[in-house]
mmCIF file of the C-alpha atoms, coordinates in Angstrom:
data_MODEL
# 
_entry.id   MODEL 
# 
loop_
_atom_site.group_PDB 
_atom_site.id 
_atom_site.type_symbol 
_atom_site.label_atom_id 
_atom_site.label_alt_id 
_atom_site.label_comp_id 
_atom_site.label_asym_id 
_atom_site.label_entity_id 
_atom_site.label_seq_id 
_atom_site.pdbx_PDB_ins_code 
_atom_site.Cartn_x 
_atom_site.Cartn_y 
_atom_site.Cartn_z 
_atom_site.occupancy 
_atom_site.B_iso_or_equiv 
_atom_site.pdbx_formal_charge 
_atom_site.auth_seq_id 
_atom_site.auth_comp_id 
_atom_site.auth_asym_id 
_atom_site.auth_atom_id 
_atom_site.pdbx_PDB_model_num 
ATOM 1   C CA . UNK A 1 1   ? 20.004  -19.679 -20.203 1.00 0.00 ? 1   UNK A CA 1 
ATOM 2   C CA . UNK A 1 2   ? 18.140  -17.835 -17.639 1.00 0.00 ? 2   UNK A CA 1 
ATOM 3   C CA . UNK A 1 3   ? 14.395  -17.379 -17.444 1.00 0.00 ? 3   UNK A CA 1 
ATOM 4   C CA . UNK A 1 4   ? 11.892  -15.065 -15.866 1.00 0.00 ? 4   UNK A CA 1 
ATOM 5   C CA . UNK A 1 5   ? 8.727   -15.641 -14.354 1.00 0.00 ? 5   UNK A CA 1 
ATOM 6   C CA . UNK A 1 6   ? 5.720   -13.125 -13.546 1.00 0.00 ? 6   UNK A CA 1 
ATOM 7   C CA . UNK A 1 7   ? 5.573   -12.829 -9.619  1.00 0.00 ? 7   UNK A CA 1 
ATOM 8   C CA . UNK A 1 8   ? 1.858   -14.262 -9.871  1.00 0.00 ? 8   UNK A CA 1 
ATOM 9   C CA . UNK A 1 9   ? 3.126   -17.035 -11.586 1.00 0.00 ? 9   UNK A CA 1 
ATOM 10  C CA . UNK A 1 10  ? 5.156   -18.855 -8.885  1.00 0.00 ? 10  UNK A CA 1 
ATOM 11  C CA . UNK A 1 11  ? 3.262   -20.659 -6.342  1.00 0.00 ? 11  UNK A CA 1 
ATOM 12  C CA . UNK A 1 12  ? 3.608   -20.071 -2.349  1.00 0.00 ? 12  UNK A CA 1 
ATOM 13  C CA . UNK A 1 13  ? 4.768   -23.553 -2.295  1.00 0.00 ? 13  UNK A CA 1 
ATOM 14  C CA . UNK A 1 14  ? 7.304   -22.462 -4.044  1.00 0.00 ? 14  UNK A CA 1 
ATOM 15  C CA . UNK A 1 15  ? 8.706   -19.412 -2.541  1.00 0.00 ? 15  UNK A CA 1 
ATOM 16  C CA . UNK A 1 16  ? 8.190   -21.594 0.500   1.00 0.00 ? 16  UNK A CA 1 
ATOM 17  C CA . UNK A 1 17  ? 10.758  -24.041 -0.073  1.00 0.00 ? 17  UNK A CA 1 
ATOM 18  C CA . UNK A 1 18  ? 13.481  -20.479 -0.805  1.00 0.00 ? 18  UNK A CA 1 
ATOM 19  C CA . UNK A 1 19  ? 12.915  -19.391 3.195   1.00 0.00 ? 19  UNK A CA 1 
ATOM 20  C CA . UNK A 1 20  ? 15.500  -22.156 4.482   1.00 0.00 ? 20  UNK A CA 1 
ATOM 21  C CA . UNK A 1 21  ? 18.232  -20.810 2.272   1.00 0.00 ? 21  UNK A CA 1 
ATOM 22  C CA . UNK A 1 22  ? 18.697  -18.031 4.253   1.00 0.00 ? 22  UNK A CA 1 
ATOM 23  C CA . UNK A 1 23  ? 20.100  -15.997 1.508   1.00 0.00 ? 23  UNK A CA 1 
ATOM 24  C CA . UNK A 1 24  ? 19.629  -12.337 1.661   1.00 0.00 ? 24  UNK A CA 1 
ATOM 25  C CA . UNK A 1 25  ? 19.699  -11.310 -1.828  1.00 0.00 ? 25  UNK A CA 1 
ATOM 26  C CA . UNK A 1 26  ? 16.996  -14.097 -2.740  1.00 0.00 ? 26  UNK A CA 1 
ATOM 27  C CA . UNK A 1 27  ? 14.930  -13.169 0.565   1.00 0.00 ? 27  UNK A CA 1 
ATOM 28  C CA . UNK A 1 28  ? 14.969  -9.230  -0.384  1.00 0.00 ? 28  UNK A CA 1 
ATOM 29  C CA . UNK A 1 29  ? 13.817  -10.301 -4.047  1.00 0.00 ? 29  UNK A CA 1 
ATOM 30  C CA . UNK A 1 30  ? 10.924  -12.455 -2.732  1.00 0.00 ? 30  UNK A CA 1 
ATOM 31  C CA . UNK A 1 31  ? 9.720   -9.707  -0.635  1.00 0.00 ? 31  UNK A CA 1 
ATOM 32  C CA . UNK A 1 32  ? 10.394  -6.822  -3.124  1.00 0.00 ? 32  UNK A CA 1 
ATOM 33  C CA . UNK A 1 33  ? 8.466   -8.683  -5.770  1.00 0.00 ? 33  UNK A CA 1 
ATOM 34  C CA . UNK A 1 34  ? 6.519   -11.093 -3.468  1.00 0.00 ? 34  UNK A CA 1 
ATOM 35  C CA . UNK A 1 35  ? 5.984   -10.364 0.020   1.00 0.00 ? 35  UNK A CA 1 
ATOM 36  C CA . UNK A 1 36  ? 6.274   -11.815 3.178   1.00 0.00 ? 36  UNK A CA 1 
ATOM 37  C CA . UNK A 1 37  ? 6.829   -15.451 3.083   1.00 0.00 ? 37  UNK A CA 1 
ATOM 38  C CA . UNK A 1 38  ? 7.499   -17.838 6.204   1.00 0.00 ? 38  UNK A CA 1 
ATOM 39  C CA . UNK A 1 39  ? 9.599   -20.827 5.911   1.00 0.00 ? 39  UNK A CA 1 
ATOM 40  C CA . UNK A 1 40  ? 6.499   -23.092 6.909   1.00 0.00 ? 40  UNK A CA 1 
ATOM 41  C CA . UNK A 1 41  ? 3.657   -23.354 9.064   1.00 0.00 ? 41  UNK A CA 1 
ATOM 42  C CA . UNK A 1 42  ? 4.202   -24.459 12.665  1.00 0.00 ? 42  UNK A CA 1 
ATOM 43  C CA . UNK A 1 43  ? 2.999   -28.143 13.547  1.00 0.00 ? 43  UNK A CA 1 
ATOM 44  C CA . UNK A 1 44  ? 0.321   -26.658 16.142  1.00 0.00 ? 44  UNK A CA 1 
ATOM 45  C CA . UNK A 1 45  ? -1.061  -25.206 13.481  1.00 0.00 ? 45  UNK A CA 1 
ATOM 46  C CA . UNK A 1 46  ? -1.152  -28.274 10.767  1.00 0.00 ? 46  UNK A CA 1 
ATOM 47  C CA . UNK A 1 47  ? -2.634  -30.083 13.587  1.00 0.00 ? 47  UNK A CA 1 
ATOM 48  C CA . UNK A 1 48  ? -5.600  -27.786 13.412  1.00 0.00 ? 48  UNK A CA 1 
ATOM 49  C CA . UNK A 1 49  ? -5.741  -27.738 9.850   1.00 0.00 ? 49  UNK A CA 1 
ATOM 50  C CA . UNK A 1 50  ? -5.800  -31.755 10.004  1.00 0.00 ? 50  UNK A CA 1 
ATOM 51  C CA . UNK A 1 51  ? -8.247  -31.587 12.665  1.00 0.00 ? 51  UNK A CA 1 
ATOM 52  C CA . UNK A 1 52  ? -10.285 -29.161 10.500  1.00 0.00 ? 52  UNK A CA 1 
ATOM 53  C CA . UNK A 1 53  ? -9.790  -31.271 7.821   1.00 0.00 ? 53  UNK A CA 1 
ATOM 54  C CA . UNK A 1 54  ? -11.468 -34.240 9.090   1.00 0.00 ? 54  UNK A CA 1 
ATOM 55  C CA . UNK A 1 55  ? -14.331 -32.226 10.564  1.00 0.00 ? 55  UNK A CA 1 
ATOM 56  C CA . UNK A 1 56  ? -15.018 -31.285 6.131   1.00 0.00 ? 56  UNK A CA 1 
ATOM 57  C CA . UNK A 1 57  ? -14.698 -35.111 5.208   1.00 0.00 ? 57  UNK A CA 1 
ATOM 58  C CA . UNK A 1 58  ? -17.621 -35.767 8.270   1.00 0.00 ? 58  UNK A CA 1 
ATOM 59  C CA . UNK A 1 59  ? -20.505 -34.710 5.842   1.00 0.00 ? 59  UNK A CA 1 
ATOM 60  C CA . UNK A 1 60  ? -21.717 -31.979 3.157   1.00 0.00 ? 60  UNK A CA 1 
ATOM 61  C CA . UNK A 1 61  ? -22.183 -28.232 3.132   1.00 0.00 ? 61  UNK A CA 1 
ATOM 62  C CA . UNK A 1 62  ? -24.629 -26.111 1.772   1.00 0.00 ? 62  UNK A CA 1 
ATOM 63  C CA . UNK A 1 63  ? -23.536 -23.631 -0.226  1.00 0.00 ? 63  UNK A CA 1 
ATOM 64  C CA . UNK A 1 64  ? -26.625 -21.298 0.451   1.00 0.00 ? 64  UNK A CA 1 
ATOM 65  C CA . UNK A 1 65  ? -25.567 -21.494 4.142   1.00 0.00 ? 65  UNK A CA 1 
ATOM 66  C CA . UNK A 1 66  ? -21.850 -20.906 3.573   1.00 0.00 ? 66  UNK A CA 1 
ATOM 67  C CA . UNK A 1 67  ? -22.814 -17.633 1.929   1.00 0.00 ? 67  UNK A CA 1 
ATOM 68  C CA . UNK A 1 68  ? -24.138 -16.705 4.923   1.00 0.00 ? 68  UNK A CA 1 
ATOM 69  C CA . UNK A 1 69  ? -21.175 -17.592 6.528   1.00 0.00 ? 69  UNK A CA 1 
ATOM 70  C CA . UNK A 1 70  ? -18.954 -16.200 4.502   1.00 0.00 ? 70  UNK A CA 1 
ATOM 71  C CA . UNK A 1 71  ? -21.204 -12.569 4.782   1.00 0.00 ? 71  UNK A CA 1 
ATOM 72  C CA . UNK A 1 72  ? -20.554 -12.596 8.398   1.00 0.00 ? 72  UNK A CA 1 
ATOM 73  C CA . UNK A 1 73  ? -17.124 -13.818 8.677   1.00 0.00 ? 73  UNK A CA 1 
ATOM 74  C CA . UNK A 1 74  ? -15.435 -13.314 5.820   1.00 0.00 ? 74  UNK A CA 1 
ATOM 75  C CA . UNK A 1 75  ? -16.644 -10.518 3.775   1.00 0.00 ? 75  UNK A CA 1 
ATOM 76  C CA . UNK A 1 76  ? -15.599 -7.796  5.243   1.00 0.00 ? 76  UNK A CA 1 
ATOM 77  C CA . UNK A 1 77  ? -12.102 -8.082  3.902   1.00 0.00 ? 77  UNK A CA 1 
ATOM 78  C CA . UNK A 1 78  ? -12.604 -10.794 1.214   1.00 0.00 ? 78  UNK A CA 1 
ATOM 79  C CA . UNK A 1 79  ? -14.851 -10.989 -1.892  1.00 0.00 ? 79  UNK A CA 1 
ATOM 80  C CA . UNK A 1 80  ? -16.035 -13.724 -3.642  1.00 0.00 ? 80  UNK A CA 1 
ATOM 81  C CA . UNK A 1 81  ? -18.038 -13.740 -6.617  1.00 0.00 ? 81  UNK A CA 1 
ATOM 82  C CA . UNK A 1 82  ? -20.703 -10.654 -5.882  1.00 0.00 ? 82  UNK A CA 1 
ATOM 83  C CA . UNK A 1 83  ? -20.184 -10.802 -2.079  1.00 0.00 ? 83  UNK A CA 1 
ATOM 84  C CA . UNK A 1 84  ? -17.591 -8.789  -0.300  1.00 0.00 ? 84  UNK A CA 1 
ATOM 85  C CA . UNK A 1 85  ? -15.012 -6.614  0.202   1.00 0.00 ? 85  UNK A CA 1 
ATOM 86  C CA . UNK A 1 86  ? -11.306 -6.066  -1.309  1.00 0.00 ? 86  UNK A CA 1 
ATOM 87  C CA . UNK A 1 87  ? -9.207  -5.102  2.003   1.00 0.00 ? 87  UNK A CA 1 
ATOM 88  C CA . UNK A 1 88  ? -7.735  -8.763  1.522   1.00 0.00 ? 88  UNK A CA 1 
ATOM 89  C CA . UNK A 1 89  ? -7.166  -10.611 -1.819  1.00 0.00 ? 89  UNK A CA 1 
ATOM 90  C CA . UNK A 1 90  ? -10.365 -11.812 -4.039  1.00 0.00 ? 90  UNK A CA 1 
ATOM 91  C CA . UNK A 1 91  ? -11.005 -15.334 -3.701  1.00 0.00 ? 91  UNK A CA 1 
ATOM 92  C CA . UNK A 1 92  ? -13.401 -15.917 -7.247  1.00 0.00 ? 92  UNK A CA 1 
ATOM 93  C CA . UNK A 1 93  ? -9.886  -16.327 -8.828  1.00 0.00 ? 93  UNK A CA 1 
ATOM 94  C CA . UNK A 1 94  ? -8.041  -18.040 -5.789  1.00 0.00 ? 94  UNK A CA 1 
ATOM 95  C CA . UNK A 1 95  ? -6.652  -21.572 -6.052  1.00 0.00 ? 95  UNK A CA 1 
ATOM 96  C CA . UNK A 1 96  ? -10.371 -22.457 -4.052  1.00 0.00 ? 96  UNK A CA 1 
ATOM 97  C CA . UNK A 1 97  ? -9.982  -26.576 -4.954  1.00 0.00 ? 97  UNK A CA 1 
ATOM 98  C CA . UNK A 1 98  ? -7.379  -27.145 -3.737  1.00 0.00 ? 98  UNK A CA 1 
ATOM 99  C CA . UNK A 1 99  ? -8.913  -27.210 -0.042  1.00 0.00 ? 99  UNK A CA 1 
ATOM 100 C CA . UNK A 1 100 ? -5.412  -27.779 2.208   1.00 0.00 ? 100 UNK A CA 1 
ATOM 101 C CA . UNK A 1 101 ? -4.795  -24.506 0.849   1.00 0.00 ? 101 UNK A CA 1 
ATOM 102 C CA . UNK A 1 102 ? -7.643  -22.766 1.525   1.00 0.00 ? 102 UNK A CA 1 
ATOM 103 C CA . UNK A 1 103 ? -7.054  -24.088 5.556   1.00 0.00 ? 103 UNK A CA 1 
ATOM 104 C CA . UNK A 1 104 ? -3.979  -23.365 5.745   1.00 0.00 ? 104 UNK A CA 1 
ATOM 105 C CA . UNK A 1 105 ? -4.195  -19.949 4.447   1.00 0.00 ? 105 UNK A CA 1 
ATOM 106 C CA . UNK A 1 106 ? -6.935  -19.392 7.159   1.00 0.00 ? 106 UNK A CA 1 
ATOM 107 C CA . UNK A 1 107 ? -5.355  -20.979 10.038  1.00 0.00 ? 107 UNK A CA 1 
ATOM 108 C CA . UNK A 1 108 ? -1.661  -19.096 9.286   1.00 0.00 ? 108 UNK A CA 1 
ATOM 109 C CA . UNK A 1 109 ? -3.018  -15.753 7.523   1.00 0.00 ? 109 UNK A CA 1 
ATOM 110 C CA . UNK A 1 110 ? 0.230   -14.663 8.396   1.00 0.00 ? 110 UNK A CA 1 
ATOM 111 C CA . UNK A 1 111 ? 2.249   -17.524 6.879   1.00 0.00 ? 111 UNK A CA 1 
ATOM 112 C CA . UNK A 1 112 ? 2.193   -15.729 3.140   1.00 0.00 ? 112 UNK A CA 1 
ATOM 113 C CA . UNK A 1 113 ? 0.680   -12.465 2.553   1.00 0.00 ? 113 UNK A CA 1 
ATOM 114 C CA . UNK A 1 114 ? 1.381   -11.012 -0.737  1.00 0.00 ? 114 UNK A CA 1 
ATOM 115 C CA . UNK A 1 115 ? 3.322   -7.096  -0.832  1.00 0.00 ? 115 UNK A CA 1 
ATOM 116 C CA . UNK A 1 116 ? -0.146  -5.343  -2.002  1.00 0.00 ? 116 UNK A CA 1 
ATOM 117 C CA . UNK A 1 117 ? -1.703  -6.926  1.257   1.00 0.00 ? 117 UNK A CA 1 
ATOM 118 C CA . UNK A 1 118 ? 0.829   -5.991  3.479   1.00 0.00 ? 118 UNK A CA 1 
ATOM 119 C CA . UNK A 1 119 ? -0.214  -4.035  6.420   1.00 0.00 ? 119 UNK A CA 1 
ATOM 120 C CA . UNK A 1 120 ? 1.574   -1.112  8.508   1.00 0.00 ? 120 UNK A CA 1 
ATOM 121 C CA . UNK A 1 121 ? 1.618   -0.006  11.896  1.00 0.00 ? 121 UNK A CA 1 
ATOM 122 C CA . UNK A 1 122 ? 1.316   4.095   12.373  1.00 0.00 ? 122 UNK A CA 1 
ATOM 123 C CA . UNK A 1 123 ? 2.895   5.276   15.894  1.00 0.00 ? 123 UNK A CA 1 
ATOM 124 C CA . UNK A 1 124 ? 0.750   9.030   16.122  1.00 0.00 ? 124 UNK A CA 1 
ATOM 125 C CA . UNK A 1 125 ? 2.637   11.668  18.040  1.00 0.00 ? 125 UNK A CA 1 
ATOM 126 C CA . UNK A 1 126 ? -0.862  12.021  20.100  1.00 0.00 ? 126 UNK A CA 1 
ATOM 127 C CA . UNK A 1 127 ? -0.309  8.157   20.722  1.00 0.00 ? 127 UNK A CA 1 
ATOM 128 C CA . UNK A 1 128 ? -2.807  6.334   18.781  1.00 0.00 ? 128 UNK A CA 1 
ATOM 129 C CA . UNK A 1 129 ? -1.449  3.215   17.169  1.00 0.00 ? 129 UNK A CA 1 
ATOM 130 C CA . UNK A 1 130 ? -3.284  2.521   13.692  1.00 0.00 ? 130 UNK A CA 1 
ATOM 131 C CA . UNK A 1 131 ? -2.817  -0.566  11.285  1.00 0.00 ? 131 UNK A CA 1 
ATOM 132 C CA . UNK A 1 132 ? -3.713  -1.138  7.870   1.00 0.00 ? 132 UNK A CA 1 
ATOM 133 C CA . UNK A 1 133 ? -3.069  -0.998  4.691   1.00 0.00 ? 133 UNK A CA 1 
ATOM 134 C CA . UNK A 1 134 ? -1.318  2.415   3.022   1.00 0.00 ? 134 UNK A CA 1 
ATOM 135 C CA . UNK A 1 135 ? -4.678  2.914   0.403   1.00 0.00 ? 135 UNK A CA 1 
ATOM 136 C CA . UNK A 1 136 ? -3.302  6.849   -0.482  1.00 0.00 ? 136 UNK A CA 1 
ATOM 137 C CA . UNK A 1 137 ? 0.071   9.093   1.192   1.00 0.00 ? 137 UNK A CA 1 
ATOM 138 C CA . UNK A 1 138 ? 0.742   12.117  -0.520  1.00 0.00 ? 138 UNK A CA 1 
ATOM 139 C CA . UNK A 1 139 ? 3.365   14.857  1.523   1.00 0.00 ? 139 UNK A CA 1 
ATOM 140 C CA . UNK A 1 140 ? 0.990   16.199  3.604   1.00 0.00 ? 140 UNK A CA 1 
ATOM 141 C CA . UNK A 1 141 ? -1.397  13.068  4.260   1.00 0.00 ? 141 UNK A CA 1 
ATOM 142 C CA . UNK A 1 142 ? -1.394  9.322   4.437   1.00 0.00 ? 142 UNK A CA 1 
ATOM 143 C CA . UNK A 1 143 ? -4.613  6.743   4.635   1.00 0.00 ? 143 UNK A CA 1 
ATOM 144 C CA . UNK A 1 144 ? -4.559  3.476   5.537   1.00 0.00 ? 144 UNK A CA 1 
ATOM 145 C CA . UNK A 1 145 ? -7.671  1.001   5.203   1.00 0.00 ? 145 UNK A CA 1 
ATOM 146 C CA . UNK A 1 146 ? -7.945  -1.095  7.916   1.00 0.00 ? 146 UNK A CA 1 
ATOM 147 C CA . UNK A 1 147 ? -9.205  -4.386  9.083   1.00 0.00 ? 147 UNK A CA 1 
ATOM 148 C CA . UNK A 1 148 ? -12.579 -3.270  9.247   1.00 0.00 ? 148 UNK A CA 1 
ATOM 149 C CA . UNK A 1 149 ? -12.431 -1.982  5.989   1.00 0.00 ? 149 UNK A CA 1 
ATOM 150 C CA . UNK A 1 150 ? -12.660 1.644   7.188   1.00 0.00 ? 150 UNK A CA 1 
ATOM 151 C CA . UNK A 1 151 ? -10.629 4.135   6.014   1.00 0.00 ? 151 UNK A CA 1 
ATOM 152 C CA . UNK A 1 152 ? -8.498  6.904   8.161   1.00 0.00 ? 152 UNK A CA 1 
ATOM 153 C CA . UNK A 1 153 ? -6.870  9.492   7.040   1.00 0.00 ? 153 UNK A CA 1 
ATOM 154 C CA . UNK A 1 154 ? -3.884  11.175  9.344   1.00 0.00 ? 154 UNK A CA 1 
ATOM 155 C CA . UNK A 1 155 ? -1.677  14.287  8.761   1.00 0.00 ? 155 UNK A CA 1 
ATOM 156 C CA . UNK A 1 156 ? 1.868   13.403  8.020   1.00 0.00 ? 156 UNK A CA 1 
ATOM 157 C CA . UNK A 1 157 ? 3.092   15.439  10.470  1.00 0.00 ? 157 UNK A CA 1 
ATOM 158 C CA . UNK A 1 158 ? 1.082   13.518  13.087  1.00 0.00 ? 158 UNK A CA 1 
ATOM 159 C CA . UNK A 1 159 ? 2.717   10.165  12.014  1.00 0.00 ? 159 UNK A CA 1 
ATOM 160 C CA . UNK A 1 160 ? 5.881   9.731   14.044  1.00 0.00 ? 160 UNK A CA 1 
ATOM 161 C CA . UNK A 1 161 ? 7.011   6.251   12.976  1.00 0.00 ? 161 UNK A CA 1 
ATOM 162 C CA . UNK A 1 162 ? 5.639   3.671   10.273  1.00 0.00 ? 162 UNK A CA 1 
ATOM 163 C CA . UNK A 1 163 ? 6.246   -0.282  10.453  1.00 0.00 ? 163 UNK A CA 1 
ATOM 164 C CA . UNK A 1 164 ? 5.561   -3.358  8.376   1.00 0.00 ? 164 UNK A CA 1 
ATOM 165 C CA . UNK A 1 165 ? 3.430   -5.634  10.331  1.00 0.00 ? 165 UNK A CA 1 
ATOM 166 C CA . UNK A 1 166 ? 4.694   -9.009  10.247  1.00 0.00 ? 166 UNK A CA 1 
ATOM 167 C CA . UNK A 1 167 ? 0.856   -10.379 11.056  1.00 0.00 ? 167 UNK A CA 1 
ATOM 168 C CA . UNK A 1 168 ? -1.606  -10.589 8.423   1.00 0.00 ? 168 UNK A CA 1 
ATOM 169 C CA . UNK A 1 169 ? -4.796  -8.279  9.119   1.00 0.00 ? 169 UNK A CA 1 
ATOM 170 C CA . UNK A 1 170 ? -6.742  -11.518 8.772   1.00 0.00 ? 170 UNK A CA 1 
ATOM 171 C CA . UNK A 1 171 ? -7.789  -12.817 12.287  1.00 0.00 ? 171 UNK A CA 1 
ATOM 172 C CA . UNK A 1 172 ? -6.201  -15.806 13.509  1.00 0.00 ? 172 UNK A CA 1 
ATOM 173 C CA . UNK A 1 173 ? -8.711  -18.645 15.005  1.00 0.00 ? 173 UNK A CA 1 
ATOM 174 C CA . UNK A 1 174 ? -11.721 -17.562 12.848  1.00 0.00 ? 174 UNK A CA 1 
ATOM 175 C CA . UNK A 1 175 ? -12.435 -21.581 11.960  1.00 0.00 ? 175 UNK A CA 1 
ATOM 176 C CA . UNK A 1 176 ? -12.184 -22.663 14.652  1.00 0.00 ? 176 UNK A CA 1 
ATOM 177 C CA . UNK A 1 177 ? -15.142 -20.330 15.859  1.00 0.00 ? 177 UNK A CA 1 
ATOM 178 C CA . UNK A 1 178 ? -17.222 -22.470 13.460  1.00 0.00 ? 178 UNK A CA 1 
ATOM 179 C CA . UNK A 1 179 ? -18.902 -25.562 14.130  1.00 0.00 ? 179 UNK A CA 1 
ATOM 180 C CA . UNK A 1 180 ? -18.582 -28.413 12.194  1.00 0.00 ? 180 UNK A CA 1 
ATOM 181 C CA . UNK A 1 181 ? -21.495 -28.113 9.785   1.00 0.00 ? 181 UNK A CA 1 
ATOM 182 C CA . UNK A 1 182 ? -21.180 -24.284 9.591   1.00 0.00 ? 182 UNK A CA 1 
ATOM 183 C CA . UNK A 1 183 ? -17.388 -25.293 8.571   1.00 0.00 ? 183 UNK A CA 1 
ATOM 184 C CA . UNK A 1 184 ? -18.541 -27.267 5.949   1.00 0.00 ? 184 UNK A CA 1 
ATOM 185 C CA . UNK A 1 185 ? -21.302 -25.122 4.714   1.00 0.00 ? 185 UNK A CA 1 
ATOM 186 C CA . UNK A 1 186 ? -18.690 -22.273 4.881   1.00 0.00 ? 186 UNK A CA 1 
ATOM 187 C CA . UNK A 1 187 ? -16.138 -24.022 2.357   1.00 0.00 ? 187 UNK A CA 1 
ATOM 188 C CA . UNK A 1 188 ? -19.232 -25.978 0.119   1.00 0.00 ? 188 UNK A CA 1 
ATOM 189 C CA . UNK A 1 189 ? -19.521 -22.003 -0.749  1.00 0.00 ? 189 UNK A CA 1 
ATOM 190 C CA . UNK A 1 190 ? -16.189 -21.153 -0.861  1.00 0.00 ? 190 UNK A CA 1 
ATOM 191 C CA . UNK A 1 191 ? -15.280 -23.934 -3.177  1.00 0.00 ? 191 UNK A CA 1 
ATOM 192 C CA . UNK A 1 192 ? -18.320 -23.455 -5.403  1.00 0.00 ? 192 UNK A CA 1 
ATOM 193 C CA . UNK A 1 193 ? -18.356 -23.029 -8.866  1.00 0.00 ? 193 UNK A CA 1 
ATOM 194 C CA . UNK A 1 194 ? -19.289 -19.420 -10.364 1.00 0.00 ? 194 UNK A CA 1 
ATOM 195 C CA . UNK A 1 195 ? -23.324 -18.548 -10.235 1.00 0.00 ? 195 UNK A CA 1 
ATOM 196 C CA . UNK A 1 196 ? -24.698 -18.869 -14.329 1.00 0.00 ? 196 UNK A CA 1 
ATOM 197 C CA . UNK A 1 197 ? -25.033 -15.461 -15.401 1.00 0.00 ? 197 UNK A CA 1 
ATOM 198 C CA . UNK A 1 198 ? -29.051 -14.588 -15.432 1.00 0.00 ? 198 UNK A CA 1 
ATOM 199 C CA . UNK A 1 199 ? -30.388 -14.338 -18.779 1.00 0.00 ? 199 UNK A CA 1 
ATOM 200 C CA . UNK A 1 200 ? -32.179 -11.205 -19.928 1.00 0.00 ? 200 UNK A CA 1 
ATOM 201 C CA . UNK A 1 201 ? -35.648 -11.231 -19.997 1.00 0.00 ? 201 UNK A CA 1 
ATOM 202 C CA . UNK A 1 202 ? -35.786 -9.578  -23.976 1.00 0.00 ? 202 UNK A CA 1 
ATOM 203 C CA . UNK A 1 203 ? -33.967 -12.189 -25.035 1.00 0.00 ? 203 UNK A CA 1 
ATOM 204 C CA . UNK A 1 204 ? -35.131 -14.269 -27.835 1.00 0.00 ? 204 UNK A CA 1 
# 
């Protein structure tokens, strides 16, 4: 008997192992309901997640520092917990144990970006070239919110061609920016357990 499963309910792991089929039908359903999946991440790039990897296992983070980290590398397009912004996905309910995921998702951004984070590329008449993602388009006007999370707004008639990206609006290379300890005080707050709420001071 066949099944169905929520989108949100299959892993990337998952959708992953579909790419090598090459079947159209099943590749047009992963994207429709989806988005943009590669078949796998290159080996130049697993090398730098192992490398990464073993520069975590070298010692502890501090959480209070990773904020800090995470403020100025991270949260303009991400938010976690009360920090942030939501031009990419919100990481408080992200798989954030499971670590190799959390690398590789950095190190390939574009390896799996899900349909509501998919950006476009605007080709203007007056030959700007915008990307972002479509926030608002009505007839007469389209908006796009881009990397910086800024939005612009640009007359329909101005727009003479709109593309899918196939790249992720998350910068490639941003880990490996970091030093070792600021690595690990990055993901000691990344993989940190939610803040207690603060209790009221009339309580009783």
């Amino acid at each position: 008997v066949a099944g169905r499963l929520p989108a949100d309910g299959i892993e990337i792991s998952e959708l992953t192992a579909l790419a090598p089929l090459q079947d159209k039908r099943i590749d047009d359903l992963v994207r429709k309901k989806w988005g943009s999946v590669k078949q796998s991440t290159p080996e130049e790039k697993l090398a730098i997640v192992r490398r990464l990897n073993n520069d975590l296992r070298a010692g502890a983070g501090d959480p209070a520092a990773g904020k800090e980290q995470f403020k100025k590398h991270c949260a303009t397009c991400h938010r976690l917990y009360d920090v942030g912004n939501s031009v990419g996905p919100e990481l408080t309910t992200a798989n954030r144990t499971d670590r190799d995921f959390l690398l590789t998702s950095a190190v390939d951004p574009s390896g799996a970006i899900r349909k509501e984070y998919l950006a476009y590329v605007l080709h203007c008449k007056d030959g700007r070239v915008l990307t972002g993602l479509i926030v608002q388009q009505t007839p007469t006007e389209l908006t796009i919110l881009t990397a910086k999370n800024e939005r612009v707004s640009v007359r329909a008639d101005d727009v003479e061609s709109t593309t899918e990206s196939a790249v992720s609006l998350m910068p490639e290379k941003l880990l490996e920016a970091l030093q070792p300890q600021e690595l690990r005080d990055l993901f000691s707050f990344l993989q940190s357990t939610p803040p207690k709420p603060t209790a009221r001071a009339d309580a009783k």
